[in-house]
Short mmCIF file of C-alpha atoms and ligand atoms in Angstrom, two decimals:
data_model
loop_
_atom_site.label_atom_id
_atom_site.label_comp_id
_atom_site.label_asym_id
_atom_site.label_seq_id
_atom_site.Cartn_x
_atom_site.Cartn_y
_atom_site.Cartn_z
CA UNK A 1 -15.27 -68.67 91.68
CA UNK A 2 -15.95 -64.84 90.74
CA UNK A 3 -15.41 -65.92 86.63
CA UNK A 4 -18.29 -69.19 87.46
CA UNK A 5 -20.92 -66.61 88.92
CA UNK A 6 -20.31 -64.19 86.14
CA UNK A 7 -20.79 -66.82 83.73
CA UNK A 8 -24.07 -68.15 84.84
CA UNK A 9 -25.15 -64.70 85.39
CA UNK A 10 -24.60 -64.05 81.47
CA UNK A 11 -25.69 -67.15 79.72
CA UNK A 12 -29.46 -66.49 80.18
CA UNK A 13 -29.20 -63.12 78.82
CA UNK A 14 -27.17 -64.94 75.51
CA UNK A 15 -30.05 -67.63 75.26
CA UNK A 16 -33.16 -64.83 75.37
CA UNK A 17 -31.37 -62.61 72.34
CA UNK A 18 -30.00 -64.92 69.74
CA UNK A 19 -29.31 -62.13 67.70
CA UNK A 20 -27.23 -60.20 70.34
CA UNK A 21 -23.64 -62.91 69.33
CA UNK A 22 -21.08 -60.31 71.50
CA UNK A 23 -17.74 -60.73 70.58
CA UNK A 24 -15.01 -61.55 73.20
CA UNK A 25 -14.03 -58.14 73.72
CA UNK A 26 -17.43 -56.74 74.59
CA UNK A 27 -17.63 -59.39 77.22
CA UNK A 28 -14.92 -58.04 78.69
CA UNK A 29 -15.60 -54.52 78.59
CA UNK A 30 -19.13 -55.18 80.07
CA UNK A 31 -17.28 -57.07 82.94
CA UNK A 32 -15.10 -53.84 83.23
CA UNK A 33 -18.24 -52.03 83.62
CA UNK A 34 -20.01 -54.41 85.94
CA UNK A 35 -16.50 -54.98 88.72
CA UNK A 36 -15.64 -51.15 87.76
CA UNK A 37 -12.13 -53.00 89.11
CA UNK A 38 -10.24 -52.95 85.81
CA UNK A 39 -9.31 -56.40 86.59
CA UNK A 40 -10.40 -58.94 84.08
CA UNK A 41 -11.42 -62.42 85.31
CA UNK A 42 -10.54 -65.39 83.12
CA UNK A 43 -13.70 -66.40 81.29
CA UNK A 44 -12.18 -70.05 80.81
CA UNK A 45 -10.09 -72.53 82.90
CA UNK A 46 -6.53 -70.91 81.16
CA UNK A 47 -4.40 -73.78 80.48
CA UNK A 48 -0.88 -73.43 79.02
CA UNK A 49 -0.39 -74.17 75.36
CA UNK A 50 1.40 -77.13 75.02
CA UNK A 51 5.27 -76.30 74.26
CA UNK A 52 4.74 -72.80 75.99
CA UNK A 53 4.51 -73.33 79.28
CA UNK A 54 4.57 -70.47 81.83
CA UNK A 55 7.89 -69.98 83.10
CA UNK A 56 8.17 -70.53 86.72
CA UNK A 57 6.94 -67.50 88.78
CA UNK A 58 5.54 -65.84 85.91
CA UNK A 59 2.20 -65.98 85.17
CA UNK A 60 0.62 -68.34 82.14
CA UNK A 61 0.01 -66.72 79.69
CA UNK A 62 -3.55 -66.71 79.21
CA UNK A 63 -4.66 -68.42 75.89
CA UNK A 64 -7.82 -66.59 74.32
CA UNK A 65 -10.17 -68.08 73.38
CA UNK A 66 -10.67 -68.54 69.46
CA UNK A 67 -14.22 -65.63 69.15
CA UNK A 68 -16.64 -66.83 67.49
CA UNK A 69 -15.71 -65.20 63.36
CA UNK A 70 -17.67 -62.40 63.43
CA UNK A 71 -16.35 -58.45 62.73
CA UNK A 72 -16.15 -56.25 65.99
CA UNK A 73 -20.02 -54.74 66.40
CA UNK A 74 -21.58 -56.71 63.16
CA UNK A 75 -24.35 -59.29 64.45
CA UNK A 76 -23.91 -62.73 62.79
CA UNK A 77 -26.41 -65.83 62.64
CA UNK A 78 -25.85 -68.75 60.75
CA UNK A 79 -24.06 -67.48 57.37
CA UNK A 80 -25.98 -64.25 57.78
CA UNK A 81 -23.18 -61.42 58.71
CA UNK A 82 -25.02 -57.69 59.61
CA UNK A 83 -22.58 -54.57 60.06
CA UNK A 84 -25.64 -51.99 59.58
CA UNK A 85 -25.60 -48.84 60.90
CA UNK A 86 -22.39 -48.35 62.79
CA UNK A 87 -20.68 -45.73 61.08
CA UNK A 88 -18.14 -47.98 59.72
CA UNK A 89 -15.68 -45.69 56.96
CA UNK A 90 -14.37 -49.07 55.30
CA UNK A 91 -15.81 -53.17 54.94
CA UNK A 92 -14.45 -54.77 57.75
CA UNK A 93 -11.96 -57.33 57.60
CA UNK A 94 -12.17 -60.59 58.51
CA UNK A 95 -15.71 -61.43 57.64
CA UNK A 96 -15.91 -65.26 57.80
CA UNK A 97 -15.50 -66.75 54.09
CA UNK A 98 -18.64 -69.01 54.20
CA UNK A 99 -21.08 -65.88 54.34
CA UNK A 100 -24.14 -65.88 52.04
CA UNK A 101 -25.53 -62.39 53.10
CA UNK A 102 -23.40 -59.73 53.91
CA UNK A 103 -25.08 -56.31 55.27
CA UNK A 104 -23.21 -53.12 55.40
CA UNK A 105 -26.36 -50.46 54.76
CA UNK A 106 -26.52 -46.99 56.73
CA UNK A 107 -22.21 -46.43 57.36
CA UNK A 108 -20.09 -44.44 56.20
CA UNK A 109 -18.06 -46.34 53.69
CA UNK A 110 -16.38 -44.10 50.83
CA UNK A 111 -14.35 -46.53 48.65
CA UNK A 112 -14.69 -50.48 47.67
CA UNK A 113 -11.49 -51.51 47.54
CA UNK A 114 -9.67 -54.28 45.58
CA UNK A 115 -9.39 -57.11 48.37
CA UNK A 116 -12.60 -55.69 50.09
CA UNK A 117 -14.78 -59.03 48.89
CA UNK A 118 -11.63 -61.30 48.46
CA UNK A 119 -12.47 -65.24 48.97
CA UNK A 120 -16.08 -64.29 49.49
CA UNK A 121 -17.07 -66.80 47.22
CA UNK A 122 -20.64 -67.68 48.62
CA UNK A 123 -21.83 -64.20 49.27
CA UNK A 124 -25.65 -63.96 47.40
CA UNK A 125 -26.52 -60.91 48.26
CA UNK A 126 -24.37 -57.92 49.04
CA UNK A 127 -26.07 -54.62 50.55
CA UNK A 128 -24.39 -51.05 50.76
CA UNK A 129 -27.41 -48.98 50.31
CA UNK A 130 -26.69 -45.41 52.16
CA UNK A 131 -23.53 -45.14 52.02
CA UNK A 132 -20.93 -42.78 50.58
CA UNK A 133 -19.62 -44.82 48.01
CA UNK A 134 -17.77 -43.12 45.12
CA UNK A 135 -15.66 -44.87 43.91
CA UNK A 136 -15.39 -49.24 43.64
CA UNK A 137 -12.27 -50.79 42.11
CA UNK A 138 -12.98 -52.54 38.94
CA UNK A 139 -11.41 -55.69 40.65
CA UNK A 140 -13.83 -55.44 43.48
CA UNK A 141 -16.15 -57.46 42.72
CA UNK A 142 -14.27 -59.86 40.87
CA UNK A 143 -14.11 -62.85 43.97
CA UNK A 144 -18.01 -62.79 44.40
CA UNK A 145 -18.90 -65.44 41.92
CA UNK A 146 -22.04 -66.45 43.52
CA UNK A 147 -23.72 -63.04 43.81
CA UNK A 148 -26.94 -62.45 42.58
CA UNK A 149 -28.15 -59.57 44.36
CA UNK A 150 -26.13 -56.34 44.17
CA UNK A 151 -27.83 -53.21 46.61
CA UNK A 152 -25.85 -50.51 45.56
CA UNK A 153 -28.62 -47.21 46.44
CA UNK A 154 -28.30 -44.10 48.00
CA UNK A 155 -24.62 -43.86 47.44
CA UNK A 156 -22.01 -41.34 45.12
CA UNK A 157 -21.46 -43.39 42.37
CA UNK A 158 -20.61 -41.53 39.14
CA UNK A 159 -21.00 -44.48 37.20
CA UNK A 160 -22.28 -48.29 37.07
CA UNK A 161 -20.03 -50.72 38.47
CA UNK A 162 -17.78 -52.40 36.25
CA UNK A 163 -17.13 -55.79 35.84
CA UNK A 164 -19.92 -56.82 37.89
CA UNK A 165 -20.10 -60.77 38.76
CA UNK A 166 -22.11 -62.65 35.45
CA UNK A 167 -24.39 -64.85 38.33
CA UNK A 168 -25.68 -61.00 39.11
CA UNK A 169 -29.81 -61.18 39.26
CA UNK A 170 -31.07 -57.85 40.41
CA UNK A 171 -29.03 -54.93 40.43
CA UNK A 172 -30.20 -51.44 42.64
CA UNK A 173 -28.54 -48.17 41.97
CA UNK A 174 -31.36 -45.98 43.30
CA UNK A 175 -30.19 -42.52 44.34
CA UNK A 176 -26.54 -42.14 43.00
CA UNK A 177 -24.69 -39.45 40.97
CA UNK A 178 -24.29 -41.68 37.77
CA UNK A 179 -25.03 -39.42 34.47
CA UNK A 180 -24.95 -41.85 31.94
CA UNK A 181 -25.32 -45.40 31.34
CA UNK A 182 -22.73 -46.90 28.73
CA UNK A 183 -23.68 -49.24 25.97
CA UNK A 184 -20.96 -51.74 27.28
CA UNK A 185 -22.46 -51.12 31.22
CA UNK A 186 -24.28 -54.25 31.72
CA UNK A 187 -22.63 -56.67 29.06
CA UNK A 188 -22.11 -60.23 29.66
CA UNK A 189 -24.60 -59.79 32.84
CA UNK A 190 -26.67 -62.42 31.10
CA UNK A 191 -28.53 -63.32 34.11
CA UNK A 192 -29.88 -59.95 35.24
CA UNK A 193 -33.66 -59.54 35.83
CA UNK A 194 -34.19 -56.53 37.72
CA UNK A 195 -32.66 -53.28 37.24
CA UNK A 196 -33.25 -50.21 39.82
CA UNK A 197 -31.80 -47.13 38.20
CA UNK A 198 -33.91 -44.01 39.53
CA UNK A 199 -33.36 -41.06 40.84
CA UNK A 200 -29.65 -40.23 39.07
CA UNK A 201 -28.97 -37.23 36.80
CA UNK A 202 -29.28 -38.62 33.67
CA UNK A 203 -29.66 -35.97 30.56
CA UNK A 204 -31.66 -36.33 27.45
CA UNK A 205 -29.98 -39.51 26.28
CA UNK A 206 -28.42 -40.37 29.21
CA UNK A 207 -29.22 -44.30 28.41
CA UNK A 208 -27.27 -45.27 25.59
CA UNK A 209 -29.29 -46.94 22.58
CA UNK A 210 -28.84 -50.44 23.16
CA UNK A 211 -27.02 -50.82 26.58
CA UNK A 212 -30.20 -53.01 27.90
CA UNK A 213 -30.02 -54.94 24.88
CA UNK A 214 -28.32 -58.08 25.27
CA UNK A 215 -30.04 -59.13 28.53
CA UNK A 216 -31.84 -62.15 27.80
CA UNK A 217 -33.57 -62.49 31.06
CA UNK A 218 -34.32 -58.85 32.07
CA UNK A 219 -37.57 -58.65 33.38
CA UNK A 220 -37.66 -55.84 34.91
CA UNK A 221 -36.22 -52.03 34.38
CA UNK A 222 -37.11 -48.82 37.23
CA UNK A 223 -35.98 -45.43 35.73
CA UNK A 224 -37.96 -43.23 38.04
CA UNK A 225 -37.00 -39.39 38.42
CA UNK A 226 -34.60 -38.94 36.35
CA UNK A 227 -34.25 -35.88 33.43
CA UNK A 228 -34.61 -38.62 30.24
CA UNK A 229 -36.35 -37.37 27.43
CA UNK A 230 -37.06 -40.37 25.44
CA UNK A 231 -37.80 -44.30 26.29
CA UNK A 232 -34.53 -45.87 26.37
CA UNK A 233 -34.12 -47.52 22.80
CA UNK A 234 -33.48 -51.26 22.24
CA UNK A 235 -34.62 -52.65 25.14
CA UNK A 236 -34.87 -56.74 25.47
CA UNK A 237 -37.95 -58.73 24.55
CA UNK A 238 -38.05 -60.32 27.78
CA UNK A 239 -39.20 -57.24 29.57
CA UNK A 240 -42.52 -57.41 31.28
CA UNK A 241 -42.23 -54.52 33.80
CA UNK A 242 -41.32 -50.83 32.72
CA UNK A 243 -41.36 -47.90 34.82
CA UNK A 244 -40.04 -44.70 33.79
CA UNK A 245 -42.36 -42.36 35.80
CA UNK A 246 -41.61 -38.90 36.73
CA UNK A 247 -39.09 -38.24 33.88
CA UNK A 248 -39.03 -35.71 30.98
CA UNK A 249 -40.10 -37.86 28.33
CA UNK A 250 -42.42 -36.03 25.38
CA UNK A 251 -43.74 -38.76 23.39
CA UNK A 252 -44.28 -42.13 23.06
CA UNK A 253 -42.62 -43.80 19.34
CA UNK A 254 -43.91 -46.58 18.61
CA UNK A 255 -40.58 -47.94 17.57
CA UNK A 256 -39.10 -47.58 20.91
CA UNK A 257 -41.71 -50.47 22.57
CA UNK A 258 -41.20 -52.56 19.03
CA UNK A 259 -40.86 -56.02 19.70
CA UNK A 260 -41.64 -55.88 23.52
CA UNK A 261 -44.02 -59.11 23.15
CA UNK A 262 -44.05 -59.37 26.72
CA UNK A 263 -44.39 -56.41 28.25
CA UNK A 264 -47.14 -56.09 30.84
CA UNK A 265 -47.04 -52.52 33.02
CA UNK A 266 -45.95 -49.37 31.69
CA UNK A 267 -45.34 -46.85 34.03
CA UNK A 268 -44.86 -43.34 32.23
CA UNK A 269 -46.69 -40.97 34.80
CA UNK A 270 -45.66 -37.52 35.83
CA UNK A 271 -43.92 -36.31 32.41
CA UNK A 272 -44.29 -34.20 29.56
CA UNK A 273 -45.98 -36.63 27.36
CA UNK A 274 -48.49 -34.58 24.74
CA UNK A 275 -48.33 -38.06 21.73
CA UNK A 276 -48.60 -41.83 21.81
CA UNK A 277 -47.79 -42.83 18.32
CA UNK A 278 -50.48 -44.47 16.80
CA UNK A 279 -48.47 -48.30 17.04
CA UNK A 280 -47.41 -47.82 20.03
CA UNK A 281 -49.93 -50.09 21.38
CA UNK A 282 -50.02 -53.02 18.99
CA UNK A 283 -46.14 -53.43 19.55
CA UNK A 284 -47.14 -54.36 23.19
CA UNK A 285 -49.55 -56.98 22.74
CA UNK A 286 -49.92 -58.23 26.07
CA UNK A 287 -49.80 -55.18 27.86
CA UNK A 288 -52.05 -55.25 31.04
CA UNK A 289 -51.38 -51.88 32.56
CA UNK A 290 -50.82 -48.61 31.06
CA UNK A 291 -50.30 -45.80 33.70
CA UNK A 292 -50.14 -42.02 31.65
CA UNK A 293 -51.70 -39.94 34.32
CA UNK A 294 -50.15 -36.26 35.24
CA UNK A 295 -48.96 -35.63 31.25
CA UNK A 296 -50.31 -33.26 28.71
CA UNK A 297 -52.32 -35.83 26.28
CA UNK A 298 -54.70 -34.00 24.60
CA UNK A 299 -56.57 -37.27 22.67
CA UNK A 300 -56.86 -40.73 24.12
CA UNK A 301 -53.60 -43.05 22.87
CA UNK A 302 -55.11 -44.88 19.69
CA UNK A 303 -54.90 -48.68 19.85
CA UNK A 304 -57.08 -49.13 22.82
CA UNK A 305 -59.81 -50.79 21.25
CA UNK A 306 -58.08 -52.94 19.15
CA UNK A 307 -56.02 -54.41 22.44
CA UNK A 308 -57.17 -57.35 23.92
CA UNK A 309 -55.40 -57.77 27.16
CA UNK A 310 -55.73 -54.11 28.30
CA UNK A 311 -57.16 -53.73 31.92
CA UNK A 312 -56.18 -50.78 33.59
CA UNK A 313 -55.32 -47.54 31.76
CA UNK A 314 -54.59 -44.07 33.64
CA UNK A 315 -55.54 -40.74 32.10
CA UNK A 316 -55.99 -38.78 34.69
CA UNK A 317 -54.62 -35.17 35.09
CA UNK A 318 -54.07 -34.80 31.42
CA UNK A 319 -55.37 -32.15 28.53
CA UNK A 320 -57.72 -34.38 27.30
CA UNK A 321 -60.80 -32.37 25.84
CA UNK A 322 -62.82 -34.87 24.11
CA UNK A 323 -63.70 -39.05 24.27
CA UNK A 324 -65.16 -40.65 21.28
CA UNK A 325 -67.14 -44.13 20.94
CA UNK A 326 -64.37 -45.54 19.81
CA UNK A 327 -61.32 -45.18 22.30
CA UNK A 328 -61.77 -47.57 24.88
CA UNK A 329 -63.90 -50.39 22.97
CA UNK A 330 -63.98 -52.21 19.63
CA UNK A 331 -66.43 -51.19 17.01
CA UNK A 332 -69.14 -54.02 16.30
CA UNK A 333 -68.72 -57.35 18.81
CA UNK A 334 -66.37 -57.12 22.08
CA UNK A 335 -63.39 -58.57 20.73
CA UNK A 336 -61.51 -58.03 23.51
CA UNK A 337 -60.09 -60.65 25.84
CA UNK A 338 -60.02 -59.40 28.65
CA UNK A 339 -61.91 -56.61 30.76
CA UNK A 340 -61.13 -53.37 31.66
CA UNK A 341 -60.92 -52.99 35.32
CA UNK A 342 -59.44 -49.77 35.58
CA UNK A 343 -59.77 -46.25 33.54
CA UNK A 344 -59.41 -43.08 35.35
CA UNK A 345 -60.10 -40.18 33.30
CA UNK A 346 -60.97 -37.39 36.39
CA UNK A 347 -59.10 -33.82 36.03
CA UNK A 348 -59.13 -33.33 32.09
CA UNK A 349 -61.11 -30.65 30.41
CA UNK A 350 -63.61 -33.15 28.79
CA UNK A 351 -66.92 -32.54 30.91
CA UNK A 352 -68.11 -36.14 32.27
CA UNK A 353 -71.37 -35.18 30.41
CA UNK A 354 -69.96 -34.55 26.81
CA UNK A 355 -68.83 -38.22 27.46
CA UNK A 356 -71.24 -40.67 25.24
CA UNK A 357 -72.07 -43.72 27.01
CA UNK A 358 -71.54 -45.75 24.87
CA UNK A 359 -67.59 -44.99 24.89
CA UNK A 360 -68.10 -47.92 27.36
CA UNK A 361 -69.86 -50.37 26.06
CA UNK A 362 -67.37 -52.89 26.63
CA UNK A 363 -66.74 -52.83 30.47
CA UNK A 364 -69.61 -54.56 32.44
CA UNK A 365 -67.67 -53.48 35.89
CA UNK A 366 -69.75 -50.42 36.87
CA UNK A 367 -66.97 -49.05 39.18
CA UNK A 368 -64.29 -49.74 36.79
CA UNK A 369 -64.21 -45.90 34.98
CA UNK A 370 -63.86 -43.11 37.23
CA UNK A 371 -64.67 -40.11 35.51
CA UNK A 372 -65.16 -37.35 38.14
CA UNK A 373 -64.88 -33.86 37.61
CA UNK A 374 -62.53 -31.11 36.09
CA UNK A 375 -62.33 -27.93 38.09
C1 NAG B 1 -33.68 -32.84 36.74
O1 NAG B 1 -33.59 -31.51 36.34
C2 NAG B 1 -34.02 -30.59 37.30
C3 NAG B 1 -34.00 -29.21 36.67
O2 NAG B 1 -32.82 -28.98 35.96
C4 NAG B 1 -33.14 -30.69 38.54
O3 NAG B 1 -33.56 -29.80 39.54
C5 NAG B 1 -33.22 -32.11 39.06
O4 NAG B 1 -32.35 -32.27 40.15
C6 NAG B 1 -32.86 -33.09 37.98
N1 NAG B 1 -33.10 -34.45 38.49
C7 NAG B 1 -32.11 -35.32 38.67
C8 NAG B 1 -32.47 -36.63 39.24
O5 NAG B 1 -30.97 -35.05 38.38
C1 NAG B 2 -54.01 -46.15 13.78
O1 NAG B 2 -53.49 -47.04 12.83
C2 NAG B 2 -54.40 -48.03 12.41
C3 NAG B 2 -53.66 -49.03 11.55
O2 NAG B 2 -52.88 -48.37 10.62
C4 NAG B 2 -55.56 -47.37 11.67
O3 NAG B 2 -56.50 -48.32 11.27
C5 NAG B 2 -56.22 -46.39 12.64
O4 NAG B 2 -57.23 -45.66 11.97
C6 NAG B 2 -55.21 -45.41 13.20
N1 NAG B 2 -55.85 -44.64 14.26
C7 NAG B 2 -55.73 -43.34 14.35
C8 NAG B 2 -56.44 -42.68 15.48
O5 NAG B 2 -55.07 -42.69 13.56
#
């Protein structure tokens, strides 16, 4: 009679948080807390298992009922499994085989071990972003066959992940310890299109020439705050996104953006940039955005005026001391496709006065440049 009250009692407060799945044993520890009796009432009619029956005046041996598969503390809905934030120091076993996300982000987790993903066959996307990760058995990984997104930031990796599932999409290692990146680090990862890899110590030519080369489908590549000094060579055709802001780099070659056909943002803000090779520019033909702001250019990159799909370029905090006719538009009739929208040009030495005019001939959106002035 006590176990039927407690059980209507509960089931509203199951039905108003569908998120809020408690396993069996916090059921029982809440109706510790509730009788403060220690005794536990049955939470189902117990009937013997067939073949064991309770021996006469002994009592049956209660038969527990099977929980629903979810790992002590995680929340689980549908094929969704979520273990954030609970200081766990290792994946939890048991999580059910048919899950398609599995979150373990904000623990305490230090190693991936060989059979920590074994059988998880359907898992898409995996998260272990702050954690303490340093060190993931090459075999890890190997079970996931159906994983296409791979969270992997804020952790103490010392290098990429090897052997990393080929159905792999987008790949995050944000915020690690990793120094270098091999030229054999991503290969056979043909389906890869985003790659997060900011914010890691990497020296001068910590990205080895060619390691983002045989990537067919990369679209996109985030090398943020790091210590590189050049553009990562050889980089795939496919690209269309590139940002490698806040770095060390000096100069732009125009052989490292060679063949790059698609490329259409350029992120190289906040480094040490004082050249951008004449070429540079007609290598990226469809190039949309261009952000060089906070560098030490001291002329405006050449190639502007012969691009056609240029919109928004960035110049602002640089050494620039002087703008010509020529830089932003084509001599003689606008050949160019499509518009500027964006130029900023404010904090360079060049006086918004000693700019001619004319140096914007081609943009009909008046709020499009913003000049401003140099302190
Ligand atoms: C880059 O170098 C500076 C100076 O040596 C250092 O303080 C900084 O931590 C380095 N950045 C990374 C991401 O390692
Ligand atoms: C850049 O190269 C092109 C093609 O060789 C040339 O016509 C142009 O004058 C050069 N621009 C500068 C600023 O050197």
């Amino acid at each position: 009679m006590r176990a039927a009250v407690f059980i209507i009692l509960l089931l509203p407060v199951c039905w108003t948080k569908p998120f809020q799945q408690l396993g069996f044993l916090d059921f029982m520890m809440e109706d510790e807390g509730v009788e403060g009796s220690g005794t536990v009432p049955p939470l189902l009619e117990v009937t013997p298992r067939p073949g064991r029956p309770g021996r006469p005046g002994q009592p049956v041996t209660p038969v527990i009922p099977t929980p629903p598969p979810c790992p002590f503390g995680c929340r689980c809905h549908l094929r969704v499994i979520q273990c954030s934030d609970l200081g766990l120091k290792e994946v939890p076993d048991k999580i059910p085989v048919d899950t398609t996300l599995l979150d373990l982000q904000n623990n305490k987790i230090g190693k991936i071990k060989e059979n920590d993903f074994k059988n998880m066959k359907f898992v898409q996307i995996l998260i272990l972003v702050n954690n303490k990760i340093t060190t993931i058995d090459p075999k890890a990984f190997a079970g996931l066959v159906s994983l296409q997104r791979l969270h992997l930031s804020k952790n103490l990796l010392k290098s990429v992940p090897q052997n990393m599932p080929k159905s792999l999409q987008e790949l995050r290692l944000h915020e690690n310890e990793i120094a270098e990146v091999k030229k054999s680090a991503f290969d056979g990862l043909s389906n890869l299109i985003v790659i997060e890899l900011g914010t890691n110590p990497f020296k001068n030519s910590g990205i080895e020439k060619a390691a983002f080369q045989g990537l067919k489908k990369l679209s996109y590549i985030r090398i943020a705050d790091t210590n590189i000094t050049t553009i990562p060579q050889g980089l795939p055709s496919s690209l269309s996104e590139l940002h490698l802001d806040g770095n060390s780099i000096t100069r732009v070659d125009a052989d490292s953006l060679k063949g790059l056909n698609n490329l259409a943002k350029l992120g190289l803000s906040y480094n040490k940039i004082t050249t951008v090779e004449n070429g540079s520019l007609a290598n990226v033909p469809h190039l949309r955005e261009l952000h060089l702001d906070h560098n030490v250019l001291t002329k405006i990159p050449a190639g502007l005026q012969d691009h056609k799909y240029i919109q928004v370029v960035y110049l602002h905090n640089n050494k620039i001391a002087a703008i010509d006719t020529n830089d932003f538009c084509p001599p003689g009739f606008n050949t160019k496709k499509a518009s500027y929208s964006g130029i900023s040009l404010f904090s360079n030495p060049v006086q918004y006065w000693e700019v001619p005019p004319s140096a914007f001939r081609c943009i009909f959106n008046r709020g499009a440049v913003h000049l401003g002035n140099y302190k």
